[in-house]
XYZ file of C-alpha atoms in Angstrom:
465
model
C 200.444 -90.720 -103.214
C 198.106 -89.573 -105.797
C 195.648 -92.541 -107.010
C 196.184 -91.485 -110.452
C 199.721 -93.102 -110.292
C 198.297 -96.511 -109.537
C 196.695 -96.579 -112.670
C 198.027 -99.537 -115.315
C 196.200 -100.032 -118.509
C 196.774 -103.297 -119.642
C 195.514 -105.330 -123.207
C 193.245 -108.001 -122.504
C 193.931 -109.621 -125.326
C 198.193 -109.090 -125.184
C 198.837 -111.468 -121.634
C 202.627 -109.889 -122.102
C 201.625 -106.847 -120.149
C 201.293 -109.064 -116.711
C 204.514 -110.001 -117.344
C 206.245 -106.554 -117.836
C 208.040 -105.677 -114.375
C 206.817 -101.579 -114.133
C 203.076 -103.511 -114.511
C 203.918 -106.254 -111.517
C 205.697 -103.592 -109.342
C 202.652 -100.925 -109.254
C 199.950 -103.758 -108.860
C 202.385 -105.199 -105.661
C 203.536 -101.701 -104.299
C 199.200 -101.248 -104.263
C 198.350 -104.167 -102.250
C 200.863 -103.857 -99.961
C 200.212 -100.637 -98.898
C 196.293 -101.253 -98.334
C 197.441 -104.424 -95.797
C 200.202 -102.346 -94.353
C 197.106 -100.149 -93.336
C 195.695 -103.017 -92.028
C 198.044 -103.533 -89.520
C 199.329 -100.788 -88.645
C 197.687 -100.232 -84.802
C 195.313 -96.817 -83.928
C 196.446 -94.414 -82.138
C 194.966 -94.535 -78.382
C 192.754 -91.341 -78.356
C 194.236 -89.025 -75.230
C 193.450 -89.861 -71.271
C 191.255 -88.005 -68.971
C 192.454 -89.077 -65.312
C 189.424 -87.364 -62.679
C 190.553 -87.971 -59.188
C 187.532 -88.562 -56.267
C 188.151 -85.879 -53.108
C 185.502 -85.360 -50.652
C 184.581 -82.258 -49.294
C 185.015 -80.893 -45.795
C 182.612 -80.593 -44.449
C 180.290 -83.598 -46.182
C 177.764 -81.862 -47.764
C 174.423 -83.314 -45.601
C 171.971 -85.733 -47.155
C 168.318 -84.343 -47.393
C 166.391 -86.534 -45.050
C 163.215 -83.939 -44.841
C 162.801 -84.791 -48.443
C 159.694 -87.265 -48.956
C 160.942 -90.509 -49.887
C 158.092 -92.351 -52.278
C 156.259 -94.986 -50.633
C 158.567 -95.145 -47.496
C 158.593 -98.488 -45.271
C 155.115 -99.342 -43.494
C 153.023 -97.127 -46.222
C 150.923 -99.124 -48.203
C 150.870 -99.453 -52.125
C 147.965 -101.132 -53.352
C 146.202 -100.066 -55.989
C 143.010 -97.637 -54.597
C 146.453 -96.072 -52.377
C 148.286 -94.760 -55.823
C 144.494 -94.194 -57.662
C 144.032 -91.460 -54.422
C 147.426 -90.486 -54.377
C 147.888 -89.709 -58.184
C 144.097 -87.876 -57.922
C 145.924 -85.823 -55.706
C 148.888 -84.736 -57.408
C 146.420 -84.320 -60.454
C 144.207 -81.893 -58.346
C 146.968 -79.559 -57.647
C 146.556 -78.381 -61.422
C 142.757 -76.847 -60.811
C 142.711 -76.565 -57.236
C 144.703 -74.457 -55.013
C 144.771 -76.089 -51.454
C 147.263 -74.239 -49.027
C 150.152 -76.040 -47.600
C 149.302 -79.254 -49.986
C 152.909 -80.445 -50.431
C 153.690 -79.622 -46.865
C 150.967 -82.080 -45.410
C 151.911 -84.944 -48.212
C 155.249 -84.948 -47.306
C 154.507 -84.960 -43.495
C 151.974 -88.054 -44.712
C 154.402 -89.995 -45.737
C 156.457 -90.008 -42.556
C 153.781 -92.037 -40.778
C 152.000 -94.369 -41.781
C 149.089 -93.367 -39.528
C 148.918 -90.232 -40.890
C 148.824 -92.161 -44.331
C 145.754 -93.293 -43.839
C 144.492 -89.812 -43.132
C 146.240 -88.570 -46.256
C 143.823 -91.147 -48.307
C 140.759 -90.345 -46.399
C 141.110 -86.409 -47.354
C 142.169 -87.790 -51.041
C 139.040 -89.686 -51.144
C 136.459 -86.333 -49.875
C 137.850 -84.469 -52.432
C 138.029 -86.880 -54.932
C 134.043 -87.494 -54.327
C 133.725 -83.583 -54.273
C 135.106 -83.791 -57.974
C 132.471 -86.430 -59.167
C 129.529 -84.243 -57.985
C 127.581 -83.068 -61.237
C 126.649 -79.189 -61.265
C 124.102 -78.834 -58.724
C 124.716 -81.724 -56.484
C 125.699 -81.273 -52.881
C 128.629 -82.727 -51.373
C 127.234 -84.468 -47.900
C 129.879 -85.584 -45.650
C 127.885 -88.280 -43.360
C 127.329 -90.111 -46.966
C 131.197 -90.609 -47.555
C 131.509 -93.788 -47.415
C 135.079 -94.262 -47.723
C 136.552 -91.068 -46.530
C 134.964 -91.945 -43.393
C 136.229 -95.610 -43.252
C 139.295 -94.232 -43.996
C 138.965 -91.880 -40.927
C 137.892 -94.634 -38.189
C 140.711 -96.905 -39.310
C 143.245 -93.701 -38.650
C 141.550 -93.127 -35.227
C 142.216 -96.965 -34.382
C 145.647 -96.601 -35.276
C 146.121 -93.866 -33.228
C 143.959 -95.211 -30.342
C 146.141 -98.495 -30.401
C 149.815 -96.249 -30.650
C 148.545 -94.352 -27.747
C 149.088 -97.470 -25.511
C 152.853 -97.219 -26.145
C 154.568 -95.511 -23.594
C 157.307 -94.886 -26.010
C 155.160 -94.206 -29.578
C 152.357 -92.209 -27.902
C 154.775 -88.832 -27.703
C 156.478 -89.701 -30.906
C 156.575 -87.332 -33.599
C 154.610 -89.709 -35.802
C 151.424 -90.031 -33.394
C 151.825 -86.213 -33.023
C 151.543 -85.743 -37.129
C 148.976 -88.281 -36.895
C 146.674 -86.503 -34.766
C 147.183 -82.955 -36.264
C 145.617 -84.569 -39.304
C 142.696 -85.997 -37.872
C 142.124 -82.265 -35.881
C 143.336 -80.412 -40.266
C 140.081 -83.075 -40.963
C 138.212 -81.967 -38.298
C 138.197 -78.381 -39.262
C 137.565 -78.692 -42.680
C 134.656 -81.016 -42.841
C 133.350 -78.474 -39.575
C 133.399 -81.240 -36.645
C 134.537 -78.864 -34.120
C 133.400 -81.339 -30.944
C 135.810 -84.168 -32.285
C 138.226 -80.913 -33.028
C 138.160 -80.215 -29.254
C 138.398 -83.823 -28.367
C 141.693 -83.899 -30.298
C 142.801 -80.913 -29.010
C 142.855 -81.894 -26.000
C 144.573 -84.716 -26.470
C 147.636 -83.033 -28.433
C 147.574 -80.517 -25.494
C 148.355 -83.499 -23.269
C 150.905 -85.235 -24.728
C 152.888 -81.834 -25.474
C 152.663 -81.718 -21.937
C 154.190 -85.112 -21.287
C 156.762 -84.272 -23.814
C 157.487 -80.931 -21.639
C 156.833 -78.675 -24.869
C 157.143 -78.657 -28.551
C 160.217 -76.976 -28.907
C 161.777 -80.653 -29.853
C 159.942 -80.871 -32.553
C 160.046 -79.914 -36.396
C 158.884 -76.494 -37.446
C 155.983 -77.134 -39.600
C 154.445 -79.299 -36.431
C 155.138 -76.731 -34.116
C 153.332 -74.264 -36.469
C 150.770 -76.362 -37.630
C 149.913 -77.456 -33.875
C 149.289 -73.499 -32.747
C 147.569 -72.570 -35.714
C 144.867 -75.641 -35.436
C 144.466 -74.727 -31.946
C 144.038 -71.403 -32.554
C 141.489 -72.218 -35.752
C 139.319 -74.066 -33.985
C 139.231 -71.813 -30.441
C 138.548 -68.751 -32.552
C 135.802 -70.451 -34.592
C 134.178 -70.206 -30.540
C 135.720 -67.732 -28.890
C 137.433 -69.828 -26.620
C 140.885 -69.638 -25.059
C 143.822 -71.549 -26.662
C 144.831 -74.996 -25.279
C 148.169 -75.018 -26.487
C 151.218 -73.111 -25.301
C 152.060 -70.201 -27.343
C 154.564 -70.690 -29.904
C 158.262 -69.859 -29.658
C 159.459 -66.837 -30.263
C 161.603 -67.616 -33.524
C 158.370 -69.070 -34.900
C 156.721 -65.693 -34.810
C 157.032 -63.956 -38.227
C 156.282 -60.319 -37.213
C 158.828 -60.375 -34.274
C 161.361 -60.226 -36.728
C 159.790 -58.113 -38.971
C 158.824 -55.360 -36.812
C 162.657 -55.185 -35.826
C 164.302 -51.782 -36.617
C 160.823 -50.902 -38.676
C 158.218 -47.499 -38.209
C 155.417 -49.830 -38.495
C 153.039 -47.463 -36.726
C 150.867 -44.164 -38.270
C 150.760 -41.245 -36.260
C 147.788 -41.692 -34.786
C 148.695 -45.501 -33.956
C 151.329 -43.944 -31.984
C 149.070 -41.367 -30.349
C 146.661 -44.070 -28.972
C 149.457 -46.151 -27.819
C 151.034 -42.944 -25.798
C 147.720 -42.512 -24.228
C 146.871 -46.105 -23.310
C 150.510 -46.497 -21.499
C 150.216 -42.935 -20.020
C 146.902 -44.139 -18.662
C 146.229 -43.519 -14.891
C 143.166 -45.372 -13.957
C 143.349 -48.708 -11.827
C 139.526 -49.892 -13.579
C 141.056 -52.202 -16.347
C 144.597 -52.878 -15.666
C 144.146 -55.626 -19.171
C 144.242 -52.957 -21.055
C 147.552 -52.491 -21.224
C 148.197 -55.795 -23.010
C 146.481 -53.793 -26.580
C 149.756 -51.840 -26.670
C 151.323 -55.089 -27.829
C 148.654 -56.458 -29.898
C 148.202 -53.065 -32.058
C 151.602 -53.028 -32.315
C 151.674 -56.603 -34.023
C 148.584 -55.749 -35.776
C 150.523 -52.525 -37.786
C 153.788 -54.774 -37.732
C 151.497 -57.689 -39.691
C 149.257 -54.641 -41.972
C 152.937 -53.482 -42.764
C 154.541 -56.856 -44.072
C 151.121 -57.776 -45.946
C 150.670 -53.913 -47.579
C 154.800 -54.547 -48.599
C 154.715 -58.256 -49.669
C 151.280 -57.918 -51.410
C 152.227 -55.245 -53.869
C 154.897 -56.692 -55.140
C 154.696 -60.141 -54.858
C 152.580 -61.812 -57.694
C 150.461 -64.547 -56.101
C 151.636 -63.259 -52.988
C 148.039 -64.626 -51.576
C 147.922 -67.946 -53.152
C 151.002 -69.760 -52.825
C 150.239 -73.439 -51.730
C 153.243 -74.021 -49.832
C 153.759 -70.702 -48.157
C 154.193 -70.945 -44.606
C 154.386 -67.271 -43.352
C 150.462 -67.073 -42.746
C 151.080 -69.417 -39.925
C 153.807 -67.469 -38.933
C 151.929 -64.020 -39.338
C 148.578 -64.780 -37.816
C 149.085 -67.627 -35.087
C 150.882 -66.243 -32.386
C 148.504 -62.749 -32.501
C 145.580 -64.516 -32.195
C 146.799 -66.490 -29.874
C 147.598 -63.409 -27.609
C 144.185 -62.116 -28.827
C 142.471 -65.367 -27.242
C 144.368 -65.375 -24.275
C 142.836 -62.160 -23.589
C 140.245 -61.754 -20.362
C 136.680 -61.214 -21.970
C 134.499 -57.889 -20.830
C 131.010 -58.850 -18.499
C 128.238 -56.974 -20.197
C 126.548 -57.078 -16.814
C 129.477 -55.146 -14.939
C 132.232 -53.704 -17.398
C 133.065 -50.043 -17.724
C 134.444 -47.686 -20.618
C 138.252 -49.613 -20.409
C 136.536 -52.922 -20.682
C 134.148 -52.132 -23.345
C 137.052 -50.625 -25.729
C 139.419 -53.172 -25.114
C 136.792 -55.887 -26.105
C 135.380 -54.503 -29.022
C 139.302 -53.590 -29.987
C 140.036 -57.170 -29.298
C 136.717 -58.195 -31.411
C 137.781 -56.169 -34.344
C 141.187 -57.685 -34.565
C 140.001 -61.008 -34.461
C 137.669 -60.179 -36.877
C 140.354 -58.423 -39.428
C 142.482 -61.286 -38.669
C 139.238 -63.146 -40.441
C 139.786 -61.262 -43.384
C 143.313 -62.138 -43.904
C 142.600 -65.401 -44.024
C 140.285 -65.685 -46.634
C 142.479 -63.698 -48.605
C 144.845 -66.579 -47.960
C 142.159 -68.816 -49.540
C 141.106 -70.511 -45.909
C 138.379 -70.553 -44.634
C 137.020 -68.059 -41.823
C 133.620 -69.461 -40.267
C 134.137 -67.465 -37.062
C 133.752 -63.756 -38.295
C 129.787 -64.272 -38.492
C 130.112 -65.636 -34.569
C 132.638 -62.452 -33.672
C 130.416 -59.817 -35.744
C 127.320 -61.290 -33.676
C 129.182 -59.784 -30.485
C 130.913 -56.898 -31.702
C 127.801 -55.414 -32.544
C 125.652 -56.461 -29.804
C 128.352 -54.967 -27.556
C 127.806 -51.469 -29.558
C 124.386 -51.885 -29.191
C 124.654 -52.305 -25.715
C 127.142 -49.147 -25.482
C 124.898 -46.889 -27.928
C 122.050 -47.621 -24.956
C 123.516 -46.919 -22.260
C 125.295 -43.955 -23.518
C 128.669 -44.942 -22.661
C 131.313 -42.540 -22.933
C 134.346 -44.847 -24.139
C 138.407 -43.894 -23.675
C 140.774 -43.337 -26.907
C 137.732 -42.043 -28.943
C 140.079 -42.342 -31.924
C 140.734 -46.330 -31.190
C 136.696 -46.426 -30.890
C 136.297 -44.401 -34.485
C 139.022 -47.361 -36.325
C 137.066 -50.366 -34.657
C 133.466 -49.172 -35.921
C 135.352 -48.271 -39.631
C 136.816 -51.575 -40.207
C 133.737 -53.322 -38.788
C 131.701 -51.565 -40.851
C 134.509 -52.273 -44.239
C 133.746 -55.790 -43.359
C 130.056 -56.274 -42.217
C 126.632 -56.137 -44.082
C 123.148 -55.882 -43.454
C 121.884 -54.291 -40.338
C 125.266 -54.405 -38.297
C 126.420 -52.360 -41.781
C 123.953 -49.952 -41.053
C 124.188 -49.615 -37.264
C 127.963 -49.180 -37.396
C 127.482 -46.380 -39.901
C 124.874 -44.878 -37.565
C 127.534 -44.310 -34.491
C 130.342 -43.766 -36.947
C 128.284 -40.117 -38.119
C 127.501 -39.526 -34.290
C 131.377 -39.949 -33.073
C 132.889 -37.842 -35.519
C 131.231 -34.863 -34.297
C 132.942 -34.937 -31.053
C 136.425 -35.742 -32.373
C 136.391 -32.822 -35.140
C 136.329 -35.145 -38.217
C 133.950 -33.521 -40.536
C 132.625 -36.272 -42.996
C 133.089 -39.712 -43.746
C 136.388 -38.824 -45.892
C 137.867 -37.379 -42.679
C 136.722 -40.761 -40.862
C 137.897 -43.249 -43.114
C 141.495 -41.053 -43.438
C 141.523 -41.062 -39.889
C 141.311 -44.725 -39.645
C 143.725 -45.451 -42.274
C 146.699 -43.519 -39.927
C 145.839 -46.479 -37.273
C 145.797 -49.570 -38.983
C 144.946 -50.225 -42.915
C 145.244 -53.963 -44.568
C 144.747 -52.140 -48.587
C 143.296 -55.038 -50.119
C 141.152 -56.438 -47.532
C 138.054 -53.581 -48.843
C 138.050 -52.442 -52.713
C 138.272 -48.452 -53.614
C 134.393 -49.081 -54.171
C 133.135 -50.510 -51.058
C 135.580 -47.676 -48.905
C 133.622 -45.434 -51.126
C 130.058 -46.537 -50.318
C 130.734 -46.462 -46.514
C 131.694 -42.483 -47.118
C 128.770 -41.973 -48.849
C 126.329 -43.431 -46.338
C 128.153 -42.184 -43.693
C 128.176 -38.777 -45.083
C 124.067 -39.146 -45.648
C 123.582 -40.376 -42.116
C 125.876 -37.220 -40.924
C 123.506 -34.889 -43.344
C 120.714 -36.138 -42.663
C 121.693 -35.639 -38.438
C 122.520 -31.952 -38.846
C 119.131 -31.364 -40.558
């Protein structure tokens, strides 16, 4: 009804117009209709029904995530101060596999303790003012931290049931991850040796997670390269080996790759029967130059993800071949020896250079350049005549990519002397030569390959003068 129909003008001063009936009706039609609005009930708005089925199968609840503060971790207050510095570092500092060790440090409580005793290094490292030097010995608390971890341990280890429990086993991988960062490698080797054993009483590691199984081989394989020692752990399975499933149904190999490997398995001659294991190793070594040569060119960050497991993967199991490997006597080897060492030498060393591209440390390559090139030296006096000339040209190249000072100079030296007996004309032809064996591309800049063909080109002049 229009509102303009309710209207009634009525005379103050004339009362009579209350009394007319059109005047009463309009004013009572009005009122009524504003309390029959009243009471007149909403509508209900319209009903959703959602009926609860579950799905087949469940889907599974994500126990490997880490739960905060799970039972038996402590809370207090220095705990969270550590543990927040932590998650706060992660901004600045790139530290590979962070997340992976905090979530494996909160599974155990032990292993806790070790969490807040690395939290507690760095977090002094931080503090030091420009110029200062961080000094281990004078960590106060990262070293409490560490002896009450070892006690903890120590005490577990009487349980006949908790000493080969996954937790104890996490537990001690930390204290050997501490050992080889802060450089202890005698409590490394005690520690070692004690994961060795108790994989033994657990009759391998294949019962346990992944990231222990990797992280076990890869510690014991960091710390026996860092000497030149052979591994104390078994190898790791095969599914755990990242270029065995790379290399399937791949051409990994250069032409001359595949040359050298002809002639090594073709090979005759009962003097070094070992020898035959480099077929296998080069062939990993162009399987893993292959992935890294792919994954690096078109991966952004492809060398600095935290959390990126496939170094372990990559590396481990190689060097852990490349360890296992007999060592040459320099008082009695031959030509097969001598190549399959310095081969073996040169590997490791490469292997070196991935991992600081990685962003880990490699304190071993000064120990493994020391031999490689006193075992040239020793060759270049005694005149040796090595097999698989071309294997011998790719060692000295990629020493000599990856060495300074005299070794540099010395490996550039019998670099210009080989190539004249394997028709390779300059350093170009050397350093082309080498890159049809193995080649890692970012492991030596377009300027330093450059340098080496210029000095080896001079040294090659200055020979045919």
């Amino acid at each position: 009804m229009d509102d303009r129909t309710d209207l009634v003008f009525i005379n103050a001063s004339n009362p009579t117009h209350f009394r007319d009936q059109n005047v009463r009706r309009t004013i009572r039609r009005r009122a009524m209709r504003d309390i029959g609005k009243a009471r007149r009930k909403a509508k209900n708005p319209p009903a959703v029904t959602f009926t609860w089925q579950p799905l087949e199968p469940p889907v599974p609840c994500l126990d490997s995530y880490p739960r905060p503060w799970p039972g038996g971790i402590d809370s207090d207050p220095r705990s969270r101060e550590l543990i927040h510095f932590m998650h706060a570092d992660a901004e600045y500092n790139y530290r590979p596999f962070r997340k992976v060790w905090f979530a494996m440090a909160l599974s155990d409580q032990s292993a806790f303790i070790l969490c807040k005793a690395n939290a507690a290094m760095f977090l002094e490292k931080a503090r030091l003012r420009d110029g200062d030097e961080f000094r281990y010995e004078h960590c106060a608390e990262t070293l409490g931290y560490y002896g009450q971890c070892v006690r903890e341990v120590t005490r577990r280890l009487s349980d006949p049931v908790d000493c080969v429990s996954e937790g104890v086993f996490t537990a001690i991988l930390g204290l050997i991850c501490h050992d080889l960062y802060v450089g202890t490698l005698d409590r490394w080797a005690y520690h070692i040796r004690g994961l060795a054993r108790i994989v033994s009483m657990r009759g391998g590691i294949g019962d346990l997670d992944a990231n222990l199984q990797l992280f076990a081989c890869w510690f014991d394989v960091v710390g026996s390269v860092a000497r030149d020692l052979p591994p104390q752990m078994p190898p790791a399975s095969v599914y755990l080996d990242g270029l065995a499933t790379y290399a399937e149904g791949k051409q990994t190999c250069g032409m001359r790759l595949d040359g050298i490997l002809d002639d090594i398995r073709n090979m005759q001659s009962s003097e070094d029967t070992d020898i035959y294991c480099l077929v296998g190793i080069l062939e990993r070594m162009a399987a893993l130059a292959g992935f890294v040569n792919e994954h690096s060119s078109r991966e952004p960050g492809f060398w600095k993800s935290e959390d990126d497991m496939r170094p372990l993967r990559l590396l481990g199991p190689v060097t852990h071949d490349l360890l296992s490997m007999p060592r040459a006597n320099p008082c009695t080897f031959n030509g097969f020896q001598v190549i399959r060492e310095m081969a073996r030498l040169v590997i490791l060393i490469l292997l070196g250079g991935v991992k600081t591209k990685y962003g880990m440390s490699a304190p071993e390559i000064n120990t493994l350049q020391t031999k490689l090139s006193t075992l040239v030296l020793v060759t270049a006096k005694r005149q040796m005549v090595l097999p698989f000339p071309l294997l011998q040209l790719w060692c000295l190249v990629v020493a000599a990519l990856l060495a300074s000072g005299p070794a540099r100079k010395m490996y550039v030296q019998e670099i210009s002397s080989h190539i004249k007996g394997i028709n390779i004309p300059d350093g170009t032809g050397a350093v082309a030569a080498a890159r049809d064996v193995i080649w890692i591309e970012d492991l030596a800049s377009a300027d330093t390959i450059s340098f080496l063909i210029f000095d080896i080109d001079m040294v090659y002049t200055d020979e045919q003068r």
